[in-house]
Amino acid sequence: MKNDWEYFLTFLWIGTVPVWSTAIITEVPDFKDISNEILELELPRNITEGYPYYLSGFDEEGLPIWVAEIGKWDSRKAADGPPEGLRDFKLNLIQMFKRCLNKEKSQSKEATHEFIMLFDLDGFNFYQVSSAAALKTYLWIARQAEQALTENVKTVYMINANFVFKNLFTILKPVLGRAAYKVELHGTNKNAWTGKLLKTIPKDQLSEKYGGSPTHKPVEVYG
């Protein structure tokens, strides 16, 4: 893990201008303004473990399948906490999207820039959206998703969406723009969405709890 000094000397490209700083920076540029250099950034363990995601496998075309159990993410904790914590939360999210875009196809050394995303919303509750800072953070997340997903994602599966998240999604939809058309929003009835997942995702590339194989293991885990 980098120490604080090294961390704040980490070099991110904003547009075409490299920015170096020894000060504590709390503002985070948008996804489109950050280069892949961010993938070299080591974030605090409490961030990576608190907001994990993983590469589940590959579809029949070799496209990566990424899974994030965001219903278990305590995003409000980051939103209502100190500015440094919110900054690291945002950097972790941008890292996730950058990894999604830059992962190679199976059997290939070239980045595919296309992928499948599965967001599991099990556990999402009203607490996560019941502060102004939390709602502002979700609007920020939607803006990053619009930039990352619109031209690159094949399908975004959102499963286990309860009425709280469905109402939030209605608010976020205008911010998501065309990316919203890539989203398949499914409720909490597993029998209703398992078949949809398995139409495009091979069973052995998916966790058993999503209708996949009991012997499935993620290819890569972050957090």
JSON list of C-alpha atoms in Angstrom, two decimals:
[
{"chain": "A", "resi": 1, "resn": "MET", "atom": "CA", "xyz": [0.00, 0.00, 0.00]},
{"chain": "A", "resi": 2, "resn": "LYS", "atom": "CA", "xyz": [1.33, 3.44, -0.89]},
{"chain": "A", "resi": 3, "resn": "ASN", "atom": "CA", "xyz": [1.87, 5.82, 2.00]},
{"chain": "A", "resi": 4, "resn": "ASP", "atom": "CA", "xyz": [-0.04, 9.10, 2.14]},
{"chain": "A", "resi": 5, "resn": "TRP", "atom": "CA", "xyz": [2.77, 11.04, 0.49]},
{"chain": "A", "resi": 6, "resn": "GLU", "atom": "CA", "xyz": [2.98, 8.65, -2.45]},
{"chain": "A", "resi": 7, "resn": "TYR", "atom": "CA", "xyz": [-0.79, 8.49, -2.67]},
{"chain": "A", "resi": 8, "resn": "PHE", "atom": "CA", "xyz": [-1.25, 12.22, -3.16]},
{"chain": "A", "resi": 9, "resn": "LEU", "atom": "CA", "xyz": [1.63, 12.35, -5.61]},
{"chain": "A", "resi": 10, "resn": "THR", "atom": "CA", "xyz": [-0.24, 9.84, -7.74]},
{"chain": "A", "resi": 11, "resn": "PHE", "atom": "CA", "xyz": [-0.46, 11.10, -11.26]},
{"chain": "A", "resi": 12, "resn": "LEU", "atom": "CA", "xyz": [-3.81, 11.38, -13.03]},
{"chain": "A", "resi": 13, "resn": "TRP", "atom": "CA", "xyz": [-4.36, 12.87, -16.44]},
{"chain": "A", "resi": 14, "resn": "ILE", "atom": "CA", "xyz": [-7.15, 15.39, -16.54]},
{"chain": "A", "resi": 15, "resn": "GLY", "atom": "CA", "xyz": [-7.84, 15.86, -20.24]},
{"chain": "A", "resi": 16, "resn": "THR", "atom": "CA", "xyz": [-4.31, 16.15, -21.62]},
{"chain": "A", "resi": 17, "resn": "VAL", "atom": "CA", "xyz": [-2.77, 17.92, -18.63]},
{"chain": "A", "resi": 18, "resn": "PRO", "atom": "CA", "xyz": [-0.91, 15.89, -15.99]},
{"chain": "A", "resi": 19, "resn": "VAL", "atom": "CA", "xyz": [-1.72, 17.00, -12.45]},
{"chain": "A", "resi": 20, "resn": "TRP", "atom": "CA", "xyz": [0.64, 16.46, -9.52]},
{"chain": "A", "resi": 21, "resn": "SER", "atom": "CA", "xyz": [-0.16, 17.53, -6.00]},
{"chain": "A", "resi": 22, "resn": "THR", "atom": "CA", "xyz": [1.19, 17.10, -2.49]},
{"chain": "A", "resi": 23, "resn": "ALA", "atom": "CA", "xyz": [-2.06, 18.46, -1.03]},
{"chain": "A", "resi": 24, "resn": "ILE", "atom": "CA", "xyz": [-5.06, 16.42, -0.02]},
{"chain": "A", "resi": 25, "resn": "ILE", "atom": "CA", "xyz": [-7.32, 16.51, -3.06]},
{"chain": "A", "resi": 26, "resn": "THR", "atom": "CA", "xyz": [-10.97, 15.76, -2.41]},
{"chain": "A", "resi": 27, "resn": "GLU", "atom": "CA", "xyz": [-12.52, 16.59, -5.78]},
{"chain": "A", "resi": 28, "resn": "VAL", "atom": "CA", "xyz": [-12.59, 13.81, -8.38]},
{"chain": "A", "resi": 29, "resn": "PRO", "atom": "CA", "xyz": [-12.79, 14.51, -12.13]},
{"chain": "A", "resi": 30, "resn": "ASP", "atom": "CA", "xyz": [-15.39, 12.72, -14.22]},
{"chain": "A", "resi": 31, "resn": "PHE", "atom": "CA", "xyz": [-14.71, 9.30, -15.72]},
{"chain": "A", "resi": 32, "resn": "LYS", "atom": "CA", "xyz": [-14.13, 10.75, -19.19]},
{"chain": "A", "resi": 33, "resn": "ASP", "atom": "CA", "xyz": [-11.41, 13.08, -17.89]},
{"chain": "A", "resi": 34, "resn": "ILE", "atom": "CA", "xyz": [-9.33, 10.42, -16.14]},
{"chain": "A", "resi": 35, "resn": "SER", "atom": "CA", "xyz": [-6.85, 8.20, -17.95]},
{"chain": "A", "resi": 36, "resn": "ASN", "atom": "CA", "xyz": [-6.07, 4.55, -17.33]},
{"chain": "A", "resi": 37, "resn": "GLU", "atom": "CA", "xyz": [-3.27, 5.66, -15.00]},
{"chain": "A", "resi": 38, "resn": "ILE", "atom": "CA", "xyz": [-5.90, 5.44, -12.28]},
{"chain": "A", "resi": 39, "resn": "LEU", "atom": "CA", "xyz": [-5.66, 1.65, -12.46]},
{"chain": "A", "resi": 40, "resn": "GLU", "atom": "CA", "xyz": [-2.22, 1.91, -10.84]},
{"chain": "A", "resi": 41, "resn": "LEU", "atom": "CA", "xyz": [-3.66, 3.73, -7.84]},
{"chain": "A", "resi": 42, "resn": "GLU", "atom": "CA", "xyz": [-3.80, 1.72, -4.60]},
{"chain": "A", "resi": 43, "resn": "LEU", "atom": "CA", "xyz": [-6.82, 2.70, -2.57]},
{"chain": "A", "resi": 44, "resn": "PRO", "atom": "CA", "xyz": [-7.26, 2.16, 1.18]},
{"chain": "A", "resi": 45, "resn": "ARG", "atom": "CA", "xyz": [-8.31, -1.33, 2.20]},
{"chain": "A", "resi": 46, "resn": "ASN", "atom": "CA", "xyz": [-11.51, -0.14, 3.87]},
{"chain": "A", "resi": 47, "resn": "ILE", "atom": "CA", "xyz": [-12.62, 1.24, 0.50]},
{"chain": "A", "resi": 48, "resn": "THR", "atom": "CA", "xyz": [-11.75, -1.79, -1.63]},
{"chain": "A", "resi": 49, "resn": "GLU", "atom": "CA", "xyz": [-13.22, -4.22, 0.91]},
{"chain": "A", "resi": 50, "resn": "GLY", "atom": "CA", "xyz": [-16.30, -2.08, 1.51]},
{"chain": "A", "resi": 51, "resn": "TYR", "atom": "CA", "xyz": [-17.14, -1.66, -2.18]},
{"chain": "A", "resi": 52, "resn": "PRO", "atom": "CA", "xyz": [-15.95, -4.85, -3.93]},
{"chain": "A", "resi": 53, "resn": "TYR", "atom": "CA", "xyz": [-16.61, -6.17, -7.43]},
{"chain": "A", "resi": 54, "resn": "TYR", "atom": "CA", "xyz": [-15.32, -9.07, -9.49]},
{"chain": "A", "resi": 55, "resn": "LEU", "atom": "CA", "xyz": [-14.81, -10.51, -12.95]},
{"chain": "A", "resi": 56, "resn": "SER", "atom": "CA", "xyz": [-17.20, -13.45, -13.03]},
{"chain": "A", "resi": 57, "resn": "GLY", "atom": "CA", "xyz": [-16.16, -14.91, -16.39]},
{"chain": "A", "resi": 58, "resn": "PHE", "atom": "CA", "xyz": [-16.78, -14.50, -20.12]},
{"chain": "A", "resi": 59, "resn": "ASP", "atom": "CA", "xyz": [-19.75, -14.95, -22.43]},
{"chain": "A", "resi": 60, "resn": "GLU", "atom": "CA", "xyz": [-19.80, -17.02, -25.63]},
{"chain": "A", "resi": 61, "resn": "GLU", "atom": "CA", "xyz": [-18.25, -14.11, -27.55]},
{"chain": "A", "resi": 62, "resn": "GLY", "atom": "CA", "xyz": [-15.46, -13.79, -25.02]},
{"chain": "A", "resi": 63, "resn": "LEU", "atom": "CA", "xyz": [-16.83, -10.58, -23.51]},
{"chain": "A", "resi": 64, "resn": "PRO", "atom": "CA", "xyz": [-16.02, -10.04, -19.82]},
{"chain": "A", "resi": 65, "resn": "ILE", "atom": "CA", "xyz": [-18.84, -10.40, -17.28]},
{"chain": "A", "resi": 66, "resn": "TRP", "atom": "CA", "xyz": [-18.45, -8.11, -14.28]},
{"chain": "A", "resi": 67, "resn": "VAL", "atom": "CA", "xyz": [-20.46, -8.36, -11.05]},
{"chain": "A", "resi": 68, "resn": "ALA", "atom": "CA", "xyz": [-20.91, -5.78, -8.30]},
{"chain": "A", "resi": 69, "resn": "GLU", "atom": "CA", "xyz": [-23.17, -6.49, -5.32]},
{"chain": "A", "resi": 70, "resn": "ILE", "atom": "CA", "xyz": [-24.00, -2.82, -4.88]},
{"chain": "A", "resi": 71, "resn": "GLY", "atom": "CA", "xyz": [-27.00, -3.55, -2.68]},
{"chain": "A", "resi": 72, "resn": "LYS", "atom": "CA", "xyz": [-24.43, -4.33, 0.03]},
{"chain": "A", "resi": 73, "resn": "TRP", "atom": "CA", "xyz": [-22.38, -1.19, -0.59]},
{"chain": "A", "resi": 74, "resn": "ASP", "atom": "CA", "xyz": [-22.85, 1.40, 2.15]},
{"chain": "A", "resi": 75, "resn": "SER", "atom": "CA", "xyz": [-22.66, 4.33, -0.23]},
{"chain": "A", "resi": 76, "resn": "ARG", "atom": "CA", "xyz": [-24.27, 6.66, 2.29]},
{"chain": "A", "resi": 77, "resn": "LYS", "atom": "CA", "xyz": [-21.38, 6.04, 4.68]},
{"chain": "A", "resi": 78, "resn": "ALA", "atom": "CA", "xyz": [-19.04, 7.45, 2.04]},
{"chain": "A", "resi": 79, "resn": "ALA", "atom": "CA", "xyz": [-21.40, 10.28, 1.11]},
{"chain": "A", "resi": 80, "resn": "ASP", "atom": "CA", "xyz": [-21.96, 11.46, 4.68]},
{"chain": "A", "resi": 81, "resn": "GLY", "atom": "CA", "xyz": [-18.40, 10.83, 5.85]},
{"chain": "A", "resi": 82, "resn": "PRO", "atom": "CA", "xyz": [-15.21, 12.88, 5.54]},
{"chain": "A", "resi": 83, "resn": "PRO", "atom": "CA", "xyz": [-14.34, 14.31, 2.09]},
{"chain": "A", "resi": 84, "resn": "GLU", "atom": "CA", "xyz": [-11.33, 11.99, 1.76]},
{"chain": "A", "resi": 85, "resn": "GLY", "atom": "CA", "xyz": [-13.57, 8.94, 2.17]},
{"chain": "A", "resi": 86, "resn": "LEU", "atom": "CA", "xyz": [-16.00, 10.13, -0.49]},
{"chain": "A", "resi": 87, "resn": "ARG", "atom": "CA", "xyz": [-13.09, 10.88, -2.80]},
{"chain": "A", "resi": 88, "resn": "ASP", "atom": "CA", "xyz": [-11.74, 7.34, -2.39]},
{"chain": "A", "resi": 89, "resn": "PHE", "atom": "CA", "xyz": [-15.22, 5.87, -2.92]},
{"chain": "A", "resi": 90, "resn": "LYS", "atom": "CA", "xyz": [-15.48, 7.78, -6.21]},
{"chain": "A", "resi": 91, "resn": "LEU", "atom": "CA", "xyz": [-12.00, 6.74, -7.31]},
{"chain": "A", "resi": 92, "resn": "ASN", "atom": "CA", "xyz": [-12.87, 3.10, -6.59]},
{"chain": "A", "resi": 93, "resn": "LEU", "atom": "CA", "xyz": [-15.98, 3.38, -8.76]},
{"chain": "A", "resi": 94, "resn": "ILE", "atom": "CA", "xyz": [-14.02, 4.94, -11.62]},
{"chain": "A", "resi": 95, "resn": "GLN", "atom": "CA", "xyz": [-11.38, 2.23, -11.28]},
{"chain": "A", "resi": 96, "resn": "MET", "atom": "CA", "xyz": [-14.13, -0.37, -11.60]},
{"chain": "A", "resi": 97, "resn": "PHE", "atom": "CA", "xyz": [-15.46, 1.13, -14.82]},
{"chain": "A", "resi": 98, "resn": "LYS", "atom": "CA", "xyz": [-11.92, 1.53, -16.23]},
{"chain": "A", "resi": 99, "resn": "ARG", "atom": "CA", "xyz": [-11.21, -2.14, -15.51]},
{"chain": "A", "resi": 100, "resn": "CYS", "atom": "CA", "xyz": [-14.45, -3.13, -17.19]},
{"chain": "A", "resi": 101, "resn": "LEU", "atom": "CA", "xyz": [-13.46, -1.26, -20.34]},
{"chain": "A", "resi": 102, "resn": "ASN", "atom": "CA", "xyz": [-9.88, -2.43, -20.47]},
{"chain": "A", "resi": 103, "resn": "LYS", "atom": "CA", "xyz": [-10.22, -6.13, -19.67]},
{"chain": "A", "resi": 104, "resn": "GLU", "atom": "CA", "xyz": [-9.13, -8.35, -22.54]},
{"chain": "A", "resi": 105, "resn": "LYS", "atom": "CA", "xyz": [-11.48, -10.76, -24.24]},
{"chain": "A", "resi": 106, "resn": "SER", "atom": "CA", "xyz": [-10.94, -14.39, -23.29]},
{"chain": "A", "resi": 107, "resn": "GLN", "atom": "CA", "xyz": [-8.25, -15.91, -25.52]},
{"chain": "A", "resi": 108, "resn": "SER", "atom": "CA", "xyz": [-7.10, -12.43, -26.52]},
{"chain": "A", "resi": 109, "resn": "LYS", "atom": "CA", "xyz": [-4.52, -9.91, -25.34]},
{"chain": "A", "resi": 110, "resn": "GLU", "atom": "CA", "xyz": [-6.44, -6.95, -26.72]},
{"chain": "A", "resi": 111, "resn": "ALA", "atom": "CA", "xyz": [-8.88, -4.93, -24.63]},
{"chain": "A", "resi": 112, "resn": "THR", "atom": "CA", "xyz": [-12.42, -5.53, -25.85]},
{"chain": "A", "resi": 113, "resn": "HIS", "atom": "CA", "xyz": [-13.95, -2.20, -24.68]},
{"chain": "A", "resi": 114, "resn": "GLU", "atom": "CA", "xyz": [-17.26, -4.09, -24.48]},
{"chain": "A", "resi": 115, "resn": "PHE", "atom": "CA", "xyz": [-18.57, -6.03, -21.53]},
{"chain": "A", "resi": 116, "resn": "ILE", "atom": "CA", "xyz": [-21.58, -7.27, -19.56]},
{"chain": "A", "resi": 117, "resn": "MET", "atom": "CA", "xyz": [-22.39, -5.78, -16.16]},
{"chain": "A", "resi": 118, "resn": "LEU", "atom": "CA", "xyz": [-24.44, -7.41, -13.40]},
{"chain": "A", "resi": 119, "resn": "PHE", "atom": "CA", "xyz": [-25.49, -5.23, -10.47]},
{"chain": "A", "resi": 120, "resn": "ASP", "atom": "CA", "xyz": [-27.00, -7.19, -7.57]},
{"chain": "A", "resi": 121, "resn": "LEU", "atom": "CA", "xyz": [-29.23, -4.85, -5.53]},
{"chain": "A", "resi": 122, "resn": "ASP", "atom": "CA", "xyz": [-30.08, -7.31, -2.77]},
{"chain": "A", "resi": 123, "resn": "GLY", "atom": "CA", "xyz": [-29.91, -5.43, 0.54]},
{"chain": "A", "resi": 124, "resn": "PHE", "atom": "CA", "xyz": [-30.50, -1.96, -0.87]},
{"chain": "A", "resi": 125, "resn": "ASN", "atom": "CA", "xyz": [-32.70, 0.07, 1.47]},
{"chain": "A", "resi": 126, "resn": "PHE", "atom": "CA", "xyz": [-34.15, 3.51, 2.10]},
{"chain": "A", "resi": 127, "resn": "TYR", "atom": "CA", "xyz": [-31.29, 4.45, 4.43]},
{"chain": "A", "resi": 128, "resn": "GLN", "atom": "CA", "xyz": [-28.95, 4.57, 1.43]},
{"chain": "A", "resi": 129, "resn": "VAL", "atom": "CA", "xyz": [-30.88, 7.42, -0.17]},
{"chain": "A", "resi": 130, "resn": "SER", "atom": "CA", "xyz": [-32.20, 9.25, 2.88]},
{"chain": "A", "resi": 131, "resn": "SER", "atom": "CA", "xyz": [-29.68, 12.08, 2.99]},
{"chain": "A", "resi": 132, "resn": "ALA", "atom": "CA", "xyz": [-29.06, 14.93, 0.56]},
{"chain": "A", "resi": 133, "resn": "ALA", "atom": "CA", "xyz": [-25.38, 13.98, 0.28]},
{"chain": "A", "resi": 134, "resn": "ALA", "atom": "CA", "xyz": [-26.27, 10.37, -0.54]},
{"chain": "A", "resi": 135, "resn": "LEU", "atom": "CA", "xyz": [-28.70, 11.37, -3.28]},
{"chain": "A", "resi": 136, "resn": "LYS", "atom": "CA", "xyz": [-26.12, 13.76, -4.72]},
{"chain": "A", "resi": 137, "resn": "THR", "atom": "CA", "xyz": [-23.60, 10.90, -4.75]},
{"chain": "A", "resi": 138, "resn": "TYR", "atom": "CA", "xyz": [-26.01, 8.63, -6.64]},
{"chain": "A", "resi": 139, "resn": "LEU", "atom": "CA", "xyz": [-26.52, 11.36, -9.23]},
{"chain": "A", "resi": 140, "resn": "TRP", "atom": "CA", "xyz": [-22.74, 11.54, -9.57]},
{"chain": "A", "resi": 141, "resn": "ILE", "atom": "CA", "xyz": [-22.58, 7.75, -9.98]},
{"chain": "A", "resi": 142, "resn": "ALA", "atom": "CA", "xyz": [-25.22, 7.92, -12.71]},
{"chain": "A", "resi": 143, "resn": "ARG", "atom": "CA", "xyz": [-23.18, 10.54, -14.56]},
{"chain": "A", "resi": 144, "resn": "GLN", "atom": "CA", "xyz": [-20.09, 8.33, -14.45]},
{"chain": "A", "resi": 145, "resn": "ALA", "atom": "CA", "xyz": [-22.15, 5.35, -15.60]},
{"chain": "A", "resi": 146, "resn": "GLU", "atom": "CA", "xyz": [-23.46, 7.35, -18.56]},
{"chain": "A", "resi": 147, "resn": "GLN", "atom": "CA", "xyz": [-19.90, 8.14, -19.63]},
{"chain": "A", "resi": 148, "resn": "ALA", "atom": "CA", "xyz": [-18.57, 4.62, -19.06]},
{"chain": "A", "resi": 149, "resn": "LEU", "atom": "CA", "xyz": [-21.45, 2.47, -20.28]},
{"chain": "A", "resi": 150, "resn": "THR", "atom": "CA", "xyz": [-23.23, 4.21, -23.16]},
{"chain": "A", "resi": 151, "resn": "GLU", "atom": "CA", "xyz": [-20.86, 3.14, -25.93]},
{"chain": "A", "resi": 152, "resn": "ASN", "atom": "CA", "xyz": [-19.22, 0.17, -24.25]},
{"chain": "A", "resi": 153, "resn": "VAL", "atom": "CA", "xyz": [-21.58, -2.07, -22.32]},
{"chain": "A", "resi": 154, "resn": "LYS", "atom": "CA", "xyz": [-23.52, -4.82, -24.07]},
{"chain": "A", "resi": 155, "resn": "THR", "atom": "CA", "xyz": [-26.10, -5.23, -21.31]},
{"chain": "A", "resi": 156, "resn": "VAL", "atom": "CA", "xyz": [-26.48, -4.06, -17.72]},
{"chain": "A", "resi": 157, "resn": "TYR", "atom": "CA", "xyz": [-28.47, -6.52, -15.63]},
{"chain": "A", "resi": 158, "resn": "MET", "atom": "CA", "xyz": [-29.88, -5.03, -12.44]},
{"chain": "A", "resi": 159, "resn": "ILE", "atom": "CA", "xyz": [-31.39, -7.75, -10.30]},
{"chain": "A", "resi": 160, "resn": "ASN", "atom": "CA", "xyz": [-33.13, -7.87, -6.90]},
{"chain": "A", "resi": 161, "resn": "ALA", "atom": "CA", "xyz": [-34.36, -4.32, -7.34]},
{"chain": "A", "resi": 162, "resn": "ASN", "atom": "CA", "xyz": [-36.92, -3.45, -4.67]},
{"chain": "A", "resi": 163, "resn": "PHE", "atom": "CA", "xyz": [-39.36, -0.52, -4.73]},
{"chain": "A", "resi": 164, "resn": "VAL", "atom": "CA", "xyz": [-36.78, 1.80, -3.11]},
{"chain": "A", "resi": 165, "resn": "PHE", "atom": "CA", "xyz": [-34.24, 1.25, -5.86]},
{"chain": "A", "resi": 166, "resn": "LYS", "atom": "CA", "xyz": [-36.85, 1.35, -8.60]},
{"chain": "A", "resi": 167, "resn": "ASN", "atom": "CA", "xyz": [-37.89, 4.80, -7.40]},
{"chain": "A", "resi": 168, "resn": "LEU", "atom": "CA", "xyz": [-34.25, 5.89, -7.29]},
{"chain": "A", "resi": 169, "resn": "PHE", "atom": "CA", "xyz": [-33.72, 4.55, -10.81]},
{"chain": "A", "resi": 170, "resn": "THR", "atom": "CA", "xyz": [-36.59, 6.73, -12.03]},
{"chain": "A", "resi": 171, "resn": "ILE", "atom": "CA", "xyz": [-34.70, 9.75, -10.70]},
{"chain": "A", "resi": 172, "resn": "LEU", "atom": "CA", "xyz": [-31.38, 8.62, -12.18]},
{"chain": "A", "resi": 173, "resn": "LYS", "atom": "CA", "xyz": [-32.69, 7.63, -15.59]},
{"chain": "A", "resi": 174, "resn": "PRO", "atom": "CA", "xyz": [-32.45, 11.11, -17.21]},
{"chain": "A", "resi": 175, "resn": "VAL", "atom": "CA", "xyz": [-28.82, 11.37, -16.04]},
{"chain": "A", "resi": 176, "resn": "LEU", "atom": "CA", "xyz": [-28.01, 7.94, -17.46]},
{"chain": "A", "resi": 177, "resn": "GLY", "atom": "CA", "xyz": [-29.18, 9.09, -20.87]},
{"chain": "A", "resi": 178, "resn": "ARG", "atom": "CA", "xyz": [-28.78, 6.48, -23.61]},
{"chain": "A", "resi": 179, "resn": "ALA", "atom": "CA", "xyz": [-27.07, 4.12, -21.16]},
{"chain": "A", "resi": 180, "resn": "ALA", "atom": "CA", "xyz": [-30.48, 3.56, -19.56]},
{"chain": "A", "resi": 181, "resn": "TYR", "atom": "CA", "xyz": [-31.56, 1.71, -22.71]},
{"chain": "A", "resi": 182, "resn": "LYS", "atom": "CA", "xyz": [-28.84, -0.88, -22.03]},
{"chain": "A", "resi": 183, "resn": "VAL", "atom": "CA", "xyz": [-30.32, -1.64, -18.60]},
{"chain": "A", "resi": 184, "resn": "GLU", "atom": "CA", "xyz": [-32.54, -4.63, -17.82]},
{"chain": "A", "resi": 185, "resn": "LEU", "atom": "CA", "xyz": [-34.12, -3.90, -14.44]},
{"chain": "A", "resi": 186, "resn": "HIS", "atom": "CA", "xyz": [-35.40, -6.98, -12.62]},
{"chain": "A", "resi": 187, "resn": "GLY", "atom": "CA", "xyz": [-37.16, -7.37, -9.29]},
{"chain": "A", "resi": 188, "resn": "THR", "atom": "CA", "xyz": [-36.56, -9.70, -6.37]},
{"chain": "A", "resi": 189, "resn": "ASN", "atom": "CA", "xyz": [-38.12, -12.84, -7.90]},
{"chain": "A", "resi": 190, "resn": "LYS", "atom": "CA", "xyz": [-35.11, -14.99, -8.76]},
{"chain": "A", "resi": 191, "resn": "ASN", "atom": "CA", "xyz": [-37.19, -17.29, -10.96]},
{"chain": "A", "resi": 192, "resn": "ALA", "atom": "CA", "xyz": [-38.12, -14.32, -13.13]},
{"chain": "A", "resi": 193, "resn": "TRP", "atom": "CA", "xyz": [-34.57, -13.20, -13.94]},
{"chain": "A", "resi": 194, "resn": "THR", "atom": "CA", "xyz": [-32.44, -16.35, -13.78]},
{"chain": "A", "resi": 195, "resn": "GLY", "atom": "CA", "xyz": [-33.55, -17.47, -17.23]},
{"chain": "A", "resi": 196, "resn": "LYS", "atom": "CA", "xyz": [-32.81, -14.02, -18.66]},
{"chain": "A", "resi": 197, "resn": "LEU", "atom": "CA", "xyz": [-29.24, -14.16, -17.36]},
{"chain": "A", "resi": 198, "resn": "LEU", "atom": "CA", "xyz": [-28.60, -17.67, -18.65]},
{"chain": "A", "resi": 199, "resn": "LYS", "atom": "CA", "xyz": [-29.73, -16.72, -22.15]},
{"chain": "A", "resi": 200, "resn": "THR", "atom": "CA", "xyz": [-26.57, -14.67, -22.60]},
{"chain": "A", "resi": 201, "resn": "ILE", "atom": "CA", "xyz": [-24.24, -15.85, -19.82]},
{"chain": "A", "resi": 202, "resn": "PRO", "atom": "CA", "xyz": [-22.88, -19.42, -19.79]},
{"chain": "A", "resi": 203, "resn": "LYS", "atom": "CA", "xyz": [-23.86, -21.24, -16.61]},
{"chain": "A", "resi": 204, "resn": "ASP", "atom": "CA", "xyz": [-20.27, -22.07, -15.69]},
{"chain": "A", "resi": 205, "resn": "GLN", "atom": "CA", "xyz": [-19.35, -18.37, -15.85]},
{"chain": "A", "resi": 206, "resn": "LEU", "atom": "CA", "xyz": [-21.84, -17.31, -13.19]},
{"chain": "A", "resi": 207, "resn": "SER", "atom": "CA", "xyz": [-22.23, -17.82, -9.44]},
{"chain": "A", "resi": 208, "resn": "GLU", "atom": "CA", "xyz": [-24.73, -20.43, -8.27]},
{"chain": "A", "resi": 209, "resn": "LYS", "atom": "CA", "xyz": [-26.79, -17.77, -6.49]},
{"chain": "A", "resi": 210, "resn": "TYR", "atom": "CA", "xyz": [-27.51, -16.22, -9.89]},
{"chain": "A", "resi": 211, "resn": "GLY", "atom": "CA", "xyz": [-28.45, -19.54, -11.47]},
{"chain": "A", "resi": 212, "resn": "GLY", "atom": "CA", "xyz": [-24.91, -20.50, -12.36]},
{"chain": "A", "resi": 213, "resn": "SER", "atom": "CA", "xyz": [-22.66, -23.40, -11.46]},
{"chain": "A", "resi": 214, "resn": "PRO", "atom": "CA", "xyz": [-22.02, -24.52, -7.85]},
{"chain": "A", "resi": 215, "resn": "THR", "atom": "CA", "xyz": [-18.33, -24.89, -8.75]},
{"chain": "A", "resi": 216, "resn": "HIS", "atom": "CA", "xyz": [-18.00, -21.41, -10.23]},
{"chain": "A", "resi": 217, "resn": "LYS", "atom": "CA", "xyz": [-15.12, -19.24, -9.05]},
{"chain": "A", "resi": 218, "resn": "PRO", "atom": "CA", "xyz": [-14.53, -15.62, -10.07]},
{"chain": "A", "resi": 219, "resn": "VAL", "atom": "CA", "xyz": [-11.66, -14.97, -12.46]},
{"chain": "A", "resi": 220, "resn": "GLU", "atom": "CA", "xyz": [-10.54, -11.83, -10.62]},
{"chain": "A", "resi": 221, "resn": "VAL", "atom": "CA", "xyz": [-11.73, -10.26, -7.37]},
{"chain": "A", "resi": 222, "resn": "TYR", "atom": "CA", "xyz": [-11.26, -6.63, -6.37]},
{"chain": "A", "resi": 223, "resn": "GLY", "atom": "CA", "xyz": [-11.98, -6.06, -2.70]}
]
